JSON list of C-alpha atoms in Angstrom, two decimals:
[
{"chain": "A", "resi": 1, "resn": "UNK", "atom": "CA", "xyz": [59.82, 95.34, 4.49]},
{"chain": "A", "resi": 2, "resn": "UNK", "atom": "CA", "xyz": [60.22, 99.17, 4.64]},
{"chain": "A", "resi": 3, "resn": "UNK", "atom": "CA", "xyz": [58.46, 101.09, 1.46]},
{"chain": "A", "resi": 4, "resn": "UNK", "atom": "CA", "xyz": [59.72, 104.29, 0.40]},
{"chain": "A", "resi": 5, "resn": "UNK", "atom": "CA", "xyz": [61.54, 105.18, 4.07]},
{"chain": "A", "resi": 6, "resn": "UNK", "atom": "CA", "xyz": [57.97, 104.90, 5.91]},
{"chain": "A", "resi": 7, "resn": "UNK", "atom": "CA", "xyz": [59.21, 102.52, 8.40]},
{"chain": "A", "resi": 8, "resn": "UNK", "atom": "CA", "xyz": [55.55, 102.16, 10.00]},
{"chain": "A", "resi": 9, "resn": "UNK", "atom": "CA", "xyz": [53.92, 101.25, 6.15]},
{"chain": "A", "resi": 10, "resn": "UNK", "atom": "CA", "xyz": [54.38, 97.56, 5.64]},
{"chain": "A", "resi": 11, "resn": "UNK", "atom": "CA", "xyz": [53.58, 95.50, 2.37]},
{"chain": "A", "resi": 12, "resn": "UNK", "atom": "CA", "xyz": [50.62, 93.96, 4.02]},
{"chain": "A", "resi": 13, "resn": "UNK", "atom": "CA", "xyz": [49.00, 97.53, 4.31]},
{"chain": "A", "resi": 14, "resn": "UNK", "atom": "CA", "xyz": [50.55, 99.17, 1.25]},
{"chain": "A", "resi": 15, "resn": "UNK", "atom": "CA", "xyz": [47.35, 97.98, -0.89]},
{"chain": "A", "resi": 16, "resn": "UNK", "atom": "CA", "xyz": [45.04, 98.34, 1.58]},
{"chain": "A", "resi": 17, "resn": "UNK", "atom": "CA", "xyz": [42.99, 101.08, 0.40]},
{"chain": "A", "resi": 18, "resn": "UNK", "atom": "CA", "xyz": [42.50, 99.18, -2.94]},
{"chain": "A", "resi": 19, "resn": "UNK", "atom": "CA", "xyz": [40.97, 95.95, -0.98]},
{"chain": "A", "resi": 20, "resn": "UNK", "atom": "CA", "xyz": [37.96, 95.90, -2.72]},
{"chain": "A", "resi": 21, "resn": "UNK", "atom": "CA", "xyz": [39.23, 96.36, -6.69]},
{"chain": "A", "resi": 22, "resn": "UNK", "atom": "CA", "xyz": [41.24, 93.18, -6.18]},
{"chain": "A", "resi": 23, "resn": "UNK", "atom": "CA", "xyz": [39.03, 91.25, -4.79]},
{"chain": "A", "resi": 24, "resn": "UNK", "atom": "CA", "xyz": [37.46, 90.31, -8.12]},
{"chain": "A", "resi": 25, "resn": "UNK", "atom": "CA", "xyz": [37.74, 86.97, -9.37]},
{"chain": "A", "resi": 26, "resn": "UNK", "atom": "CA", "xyz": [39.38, 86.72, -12.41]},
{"chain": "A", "resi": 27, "resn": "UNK", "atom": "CA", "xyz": [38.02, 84.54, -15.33]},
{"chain": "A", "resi": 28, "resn": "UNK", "atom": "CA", "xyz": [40.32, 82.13, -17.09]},
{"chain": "A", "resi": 29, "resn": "UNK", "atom": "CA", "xyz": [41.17, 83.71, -19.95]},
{"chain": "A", "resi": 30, "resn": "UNK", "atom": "CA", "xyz": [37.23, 83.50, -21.31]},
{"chain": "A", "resi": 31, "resn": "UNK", "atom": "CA", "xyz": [35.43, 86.29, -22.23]},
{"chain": "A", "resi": 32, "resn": "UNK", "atom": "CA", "xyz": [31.89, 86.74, -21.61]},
{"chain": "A", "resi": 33, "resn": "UNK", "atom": "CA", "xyz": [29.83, 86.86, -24.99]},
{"chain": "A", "resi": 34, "resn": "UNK", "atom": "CA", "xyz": [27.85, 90.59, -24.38]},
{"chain": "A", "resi": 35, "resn": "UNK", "atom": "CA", "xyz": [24.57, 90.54, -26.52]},
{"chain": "A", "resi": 36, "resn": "UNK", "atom": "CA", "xyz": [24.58, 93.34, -28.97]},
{"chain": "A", "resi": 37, "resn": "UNK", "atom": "CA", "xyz": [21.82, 95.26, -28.03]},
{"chain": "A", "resi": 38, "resn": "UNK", "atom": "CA", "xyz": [20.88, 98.31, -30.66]},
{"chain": "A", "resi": 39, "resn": "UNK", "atom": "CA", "xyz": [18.82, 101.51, -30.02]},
{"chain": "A", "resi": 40, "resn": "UNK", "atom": "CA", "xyz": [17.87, 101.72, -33.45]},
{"chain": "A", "resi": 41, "resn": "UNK", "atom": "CA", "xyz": [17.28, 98.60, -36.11]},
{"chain": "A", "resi": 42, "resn": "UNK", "atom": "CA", "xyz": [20.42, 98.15, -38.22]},
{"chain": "A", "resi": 43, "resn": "UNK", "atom": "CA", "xyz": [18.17, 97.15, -41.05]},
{"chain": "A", "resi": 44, "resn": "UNK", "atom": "CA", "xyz": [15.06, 99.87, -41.02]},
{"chain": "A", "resi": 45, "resn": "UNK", "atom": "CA", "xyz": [16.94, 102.72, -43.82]},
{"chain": "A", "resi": 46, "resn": "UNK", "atom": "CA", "xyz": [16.82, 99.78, -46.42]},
{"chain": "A", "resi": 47, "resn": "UNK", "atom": "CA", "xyz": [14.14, 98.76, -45.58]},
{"chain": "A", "resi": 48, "resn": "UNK", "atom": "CA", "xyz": [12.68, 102.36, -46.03]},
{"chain": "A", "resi": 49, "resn": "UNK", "atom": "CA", "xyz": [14.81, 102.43, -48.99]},
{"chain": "A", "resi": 50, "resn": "UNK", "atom": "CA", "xyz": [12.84, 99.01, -50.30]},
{"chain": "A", "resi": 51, "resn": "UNK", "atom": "CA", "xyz": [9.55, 100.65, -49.39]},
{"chain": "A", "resi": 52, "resn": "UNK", "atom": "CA", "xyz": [10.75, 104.01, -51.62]},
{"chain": "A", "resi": 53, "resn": "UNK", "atom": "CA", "xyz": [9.57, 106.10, -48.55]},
{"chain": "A", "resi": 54, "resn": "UNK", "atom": "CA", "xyz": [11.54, 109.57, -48.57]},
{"chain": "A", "resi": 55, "resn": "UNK", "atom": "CA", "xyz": [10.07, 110.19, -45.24]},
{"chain": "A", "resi": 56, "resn": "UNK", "atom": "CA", "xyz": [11.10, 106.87, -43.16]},
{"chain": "A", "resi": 57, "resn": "UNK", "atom": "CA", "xyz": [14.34, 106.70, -45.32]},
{"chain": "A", "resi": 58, "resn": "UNK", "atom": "CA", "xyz": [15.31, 110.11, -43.97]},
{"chain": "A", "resi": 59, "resn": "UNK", "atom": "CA", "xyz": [13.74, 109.28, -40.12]},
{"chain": "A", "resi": 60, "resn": "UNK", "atom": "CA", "xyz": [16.06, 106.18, -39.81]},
{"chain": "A", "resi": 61, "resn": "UNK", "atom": "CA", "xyz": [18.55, 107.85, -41.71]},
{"chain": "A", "resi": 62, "resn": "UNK", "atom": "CA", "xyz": [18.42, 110.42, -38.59]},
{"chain": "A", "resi": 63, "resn": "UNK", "atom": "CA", "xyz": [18.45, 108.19, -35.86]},
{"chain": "A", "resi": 64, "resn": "UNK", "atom": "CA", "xyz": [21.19, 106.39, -37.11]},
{"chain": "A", "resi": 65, "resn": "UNK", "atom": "CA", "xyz": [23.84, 109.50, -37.80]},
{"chain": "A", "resi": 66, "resn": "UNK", "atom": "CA", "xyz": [21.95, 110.65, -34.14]},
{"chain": "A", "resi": 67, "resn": "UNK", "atom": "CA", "xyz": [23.36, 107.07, -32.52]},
{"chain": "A", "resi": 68, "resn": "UNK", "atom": "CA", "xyz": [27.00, 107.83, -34.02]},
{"chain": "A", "resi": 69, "resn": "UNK", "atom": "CA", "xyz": [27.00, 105.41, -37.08]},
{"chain": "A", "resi": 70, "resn": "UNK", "atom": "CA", "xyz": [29.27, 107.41, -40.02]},
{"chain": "A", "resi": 71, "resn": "UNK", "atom": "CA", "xyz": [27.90, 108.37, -43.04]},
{"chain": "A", "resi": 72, "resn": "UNK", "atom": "CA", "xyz": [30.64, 106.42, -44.79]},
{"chain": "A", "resi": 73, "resn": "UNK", "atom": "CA", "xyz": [29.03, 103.33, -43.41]},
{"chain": "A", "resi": 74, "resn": "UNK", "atom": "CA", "xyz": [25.72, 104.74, -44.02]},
{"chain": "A", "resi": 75, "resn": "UNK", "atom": "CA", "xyz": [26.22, 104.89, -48.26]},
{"chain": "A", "resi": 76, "resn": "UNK", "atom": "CA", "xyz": [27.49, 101.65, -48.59]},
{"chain": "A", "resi": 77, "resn": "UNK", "atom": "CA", "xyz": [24.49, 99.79, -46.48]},
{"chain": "A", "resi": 78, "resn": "UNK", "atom": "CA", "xyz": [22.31, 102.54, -49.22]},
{"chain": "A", "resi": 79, "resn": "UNK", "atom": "CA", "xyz": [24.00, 101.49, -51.96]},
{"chain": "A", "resi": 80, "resn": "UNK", "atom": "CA", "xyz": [24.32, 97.88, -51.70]},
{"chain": "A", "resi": 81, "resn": "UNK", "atom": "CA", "xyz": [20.60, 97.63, -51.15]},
{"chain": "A", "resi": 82, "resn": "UNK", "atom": "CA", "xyz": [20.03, 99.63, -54.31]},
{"chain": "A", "resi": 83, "resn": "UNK", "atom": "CA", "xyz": [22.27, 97.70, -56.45]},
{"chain": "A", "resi": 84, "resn": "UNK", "atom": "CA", "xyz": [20.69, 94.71, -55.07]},
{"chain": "A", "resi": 85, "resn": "UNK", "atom": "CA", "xyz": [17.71, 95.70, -56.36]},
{"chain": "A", "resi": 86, "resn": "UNK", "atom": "CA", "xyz": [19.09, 96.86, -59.39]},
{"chain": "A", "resi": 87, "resn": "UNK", "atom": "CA", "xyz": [20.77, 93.64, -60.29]},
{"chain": "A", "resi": 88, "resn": "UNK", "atom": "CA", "xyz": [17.99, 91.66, -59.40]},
{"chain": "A", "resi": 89, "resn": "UNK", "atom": "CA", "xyz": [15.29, 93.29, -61.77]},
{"chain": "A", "resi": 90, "resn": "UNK", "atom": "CA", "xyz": [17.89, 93.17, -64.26]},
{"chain": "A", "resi": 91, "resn": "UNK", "atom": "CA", "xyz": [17.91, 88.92, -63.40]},
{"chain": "A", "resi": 92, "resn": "UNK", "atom": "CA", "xyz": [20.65, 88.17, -61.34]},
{"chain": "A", "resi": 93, "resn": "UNK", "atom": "CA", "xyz": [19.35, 85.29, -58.69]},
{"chain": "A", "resi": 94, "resn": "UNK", "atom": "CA", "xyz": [20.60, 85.04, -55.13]},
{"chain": "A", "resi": 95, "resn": "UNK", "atom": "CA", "xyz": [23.73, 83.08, -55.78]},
{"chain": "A", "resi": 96, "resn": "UNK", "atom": "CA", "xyz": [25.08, 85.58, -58.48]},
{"chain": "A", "resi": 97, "resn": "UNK", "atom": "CA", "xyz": [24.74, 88.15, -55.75]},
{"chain": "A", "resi": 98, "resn": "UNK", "atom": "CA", "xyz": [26.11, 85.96, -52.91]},
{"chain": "A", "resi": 99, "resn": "UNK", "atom": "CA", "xyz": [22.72, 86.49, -50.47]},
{"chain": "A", "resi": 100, "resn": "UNK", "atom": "CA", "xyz": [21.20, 84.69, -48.26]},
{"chain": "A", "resi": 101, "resn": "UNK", "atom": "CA", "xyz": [17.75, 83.77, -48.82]},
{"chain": "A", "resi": 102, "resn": "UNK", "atom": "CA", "xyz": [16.23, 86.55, -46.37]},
{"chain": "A", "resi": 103, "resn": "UNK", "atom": "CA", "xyz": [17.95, 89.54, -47.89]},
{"chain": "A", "resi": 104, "resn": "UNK", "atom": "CA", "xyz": [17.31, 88.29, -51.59]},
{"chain": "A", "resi": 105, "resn": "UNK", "atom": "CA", "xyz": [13.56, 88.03, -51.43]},
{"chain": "A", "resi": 106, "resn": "UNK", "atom": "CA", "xyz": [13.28, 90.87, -49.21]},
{"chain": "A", "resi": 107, "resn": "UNK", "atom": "CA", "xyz": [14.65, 92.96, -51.95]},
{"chain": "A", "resi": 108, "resn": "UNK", "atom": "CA", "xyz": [12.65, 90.89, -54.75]},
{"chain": "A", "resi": 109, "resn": "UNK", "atom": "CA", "xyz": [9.53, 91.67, -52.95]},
{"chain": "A", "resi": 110, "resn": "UNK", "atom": "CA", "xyz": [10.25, 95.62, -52.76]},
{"chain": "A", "resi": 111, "resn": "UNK", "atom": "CA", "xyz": [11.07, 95.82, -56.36]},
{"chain": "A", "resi": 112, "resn": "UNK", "atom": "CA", "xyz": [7.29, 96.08, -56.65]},
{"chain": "A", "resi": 113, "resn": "UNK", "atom": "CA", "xyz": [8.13, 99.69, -55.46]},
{"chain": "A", "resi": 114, "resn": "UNK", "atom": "CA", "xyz": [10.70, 100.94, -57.96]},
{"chain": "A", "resi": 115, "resn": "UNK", "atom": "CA", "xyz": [10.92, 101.08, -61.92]},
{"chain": "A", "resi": 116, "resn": "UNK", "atom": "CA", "xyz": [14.19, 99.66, -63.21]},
{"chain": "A", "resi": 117, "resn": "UNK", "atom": "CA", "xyz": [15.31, 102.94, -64.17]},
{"chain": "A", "resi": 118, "resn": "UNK", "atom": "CA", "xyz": [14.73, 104.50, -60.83]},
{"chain": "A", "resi": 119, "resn": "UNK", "atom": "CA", "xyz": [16.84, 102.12, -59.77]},
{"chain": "A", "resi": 120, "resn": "UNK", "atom": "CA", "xyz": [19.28, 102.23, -62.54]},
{"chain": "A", "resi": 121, "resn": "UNK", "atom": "CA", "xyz": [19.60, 106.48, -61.90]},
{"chain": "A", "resi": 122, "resn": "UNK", "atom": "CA", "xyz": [19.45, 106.46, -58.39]},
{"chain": "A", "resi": 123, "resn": "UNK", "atom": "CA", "xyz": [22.72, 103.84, -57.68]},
{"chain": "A", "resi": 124, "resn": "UNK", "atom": "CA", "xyz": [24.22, 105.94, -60.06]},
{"chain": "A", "resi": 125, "resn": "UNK", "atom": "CA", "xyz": [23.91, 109.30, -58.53]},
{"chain": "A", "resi": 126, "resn": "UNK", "atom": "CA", "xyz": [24.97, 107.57, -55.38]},
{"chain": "A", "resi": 127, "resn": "UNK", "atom": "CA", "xyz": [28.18, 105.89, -56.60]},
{"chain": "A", "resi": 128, "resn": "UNK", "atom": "CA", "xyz": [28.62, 109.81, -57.78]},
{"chain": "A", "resi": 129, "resn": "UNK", "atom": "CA", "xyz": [27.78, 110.82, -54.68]},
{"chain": "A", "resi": 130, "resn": "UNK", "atom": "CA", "xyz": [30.67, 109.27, -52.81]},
{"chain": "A", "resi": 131, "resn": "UNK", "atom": "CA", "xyz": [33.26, 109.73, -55.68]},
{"chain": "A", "resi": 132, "resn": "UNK", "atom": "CA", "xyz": [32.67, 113.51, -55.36]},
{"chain": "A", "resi": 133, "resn": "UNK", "atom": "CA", "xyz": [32.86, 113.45, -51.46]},
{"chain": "A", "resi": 134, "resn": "UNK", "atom": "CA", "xyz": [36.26, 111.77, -51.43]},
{"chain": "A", "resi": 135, "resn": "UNK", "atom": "CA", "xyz": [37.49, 113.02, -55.00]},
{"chain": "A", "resi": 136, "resn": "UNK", "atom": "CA", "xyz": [36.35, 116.51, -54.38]},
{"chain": "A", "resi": 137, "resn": "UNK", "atom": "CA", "xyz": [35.66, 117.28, -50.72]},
{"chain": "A", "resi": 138, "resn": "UNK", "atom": "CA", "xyz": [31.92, 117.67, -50.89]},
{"chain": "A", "resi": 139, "resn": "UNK", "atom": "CA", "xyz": [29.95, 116.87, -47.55]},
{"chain": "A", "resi": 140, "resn": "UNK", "atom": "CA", "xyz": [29.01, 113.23, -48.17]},
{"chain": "A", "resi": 141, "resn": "UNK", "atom": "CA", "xyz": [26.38, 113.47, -44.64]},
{"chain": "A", "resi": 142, "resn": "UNK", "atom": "CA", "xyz": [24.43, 116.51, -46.85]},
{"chain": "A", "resi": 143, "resn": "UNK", "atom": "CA", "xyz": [24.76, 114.71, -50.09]},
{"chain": "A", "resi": 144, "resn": "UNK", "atom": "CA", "xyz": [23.06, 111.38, -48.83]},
{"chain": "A", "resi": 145, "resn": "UNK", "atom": "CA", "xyz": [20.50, 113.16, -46.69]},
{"chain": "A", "resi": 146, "resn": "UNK", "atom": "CA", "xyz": [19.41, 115.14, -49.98]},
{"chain": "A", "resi": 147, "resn": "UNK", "atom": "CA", "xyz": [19.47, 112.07, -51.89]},
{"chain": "A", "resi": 148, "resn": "UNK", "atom": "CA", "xyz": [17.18, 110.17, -49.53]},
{"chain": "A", "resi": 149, "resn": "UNK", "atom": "CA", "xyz": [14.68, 113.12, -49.33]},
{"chain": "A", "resi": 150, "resn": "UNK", "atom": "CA", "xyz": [14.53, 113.06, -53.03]},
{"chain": "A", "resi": 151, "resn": "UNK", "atom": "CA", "xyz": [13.59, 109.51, -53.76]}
]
């Protein structure tokens, strides 16, 4: 078979050069599970939060925007543990709240940390907080980071 008018290039030699990235076996159709493998704990800013530790709240807070994670995701991982808490001093159990057993008495346990009305103040200055970022324009990244500094 002549390719392209090159009599002497045949179509045993046309993919020659690309030998090797064929060569691969191909899997049937299964993927291979990858383990997630994180640089950073996905859990340590509540857990900061739960402590009511300005300084490791803001460290992990850090590392995460510093590994790519938005700050969009960042507020609502900040404010669901705060309303958590919130709702849980205020007596809502672990099936009102739809948690897991883990997550609900870790967040019982750190309410020895906060007043109710810490609580109370702070989820609502964060709800406010991302209302004025989307409403308004203001720099939700700043916002937060103040926020977390000031707790």
């Amino acid at each position: 078979m002549i390719i392209g008018g090159n009599k002497n290039m045949d179509q045993k030699n046309l993919f020659k050069e690309y030998e090797g990235d064929f060569n691969q076996e191909e899997t049937s159709g299964q993927k291979e599970k990858k383990e997630r493998v994180f640089g950073y704990s996905p859990f340590a800013l509540q857990d900061a939060l739960g402590e009511k530790s300005a300084k490791k709240a803001w460290i992990e807070y850090e590392k995460l925007r510093f590994v790519g994670i938005d700050e969009e995701e960042l507020i609502y991982k900040v404010i669901s543990k705060i309303r958590d808490m919130t709702s849980i001093i205020m007596g809502a159990n672990k099936e009102d709240l739809n948690l897991k057993d883990y997550p609900y008495n870790k967040s019982k346990k750190d309410l020895k940390n906060w007043k109710e009305e810490e609580l109370k103040n702070l989820y609502t200055k964060l709800v406010e907080i991302y209302h004025n970022s989307r409403i308004k324009g203001d720099d939700l990244d700043m916002a937060l980071e103040k926020t977390l500094l000031s707790i």
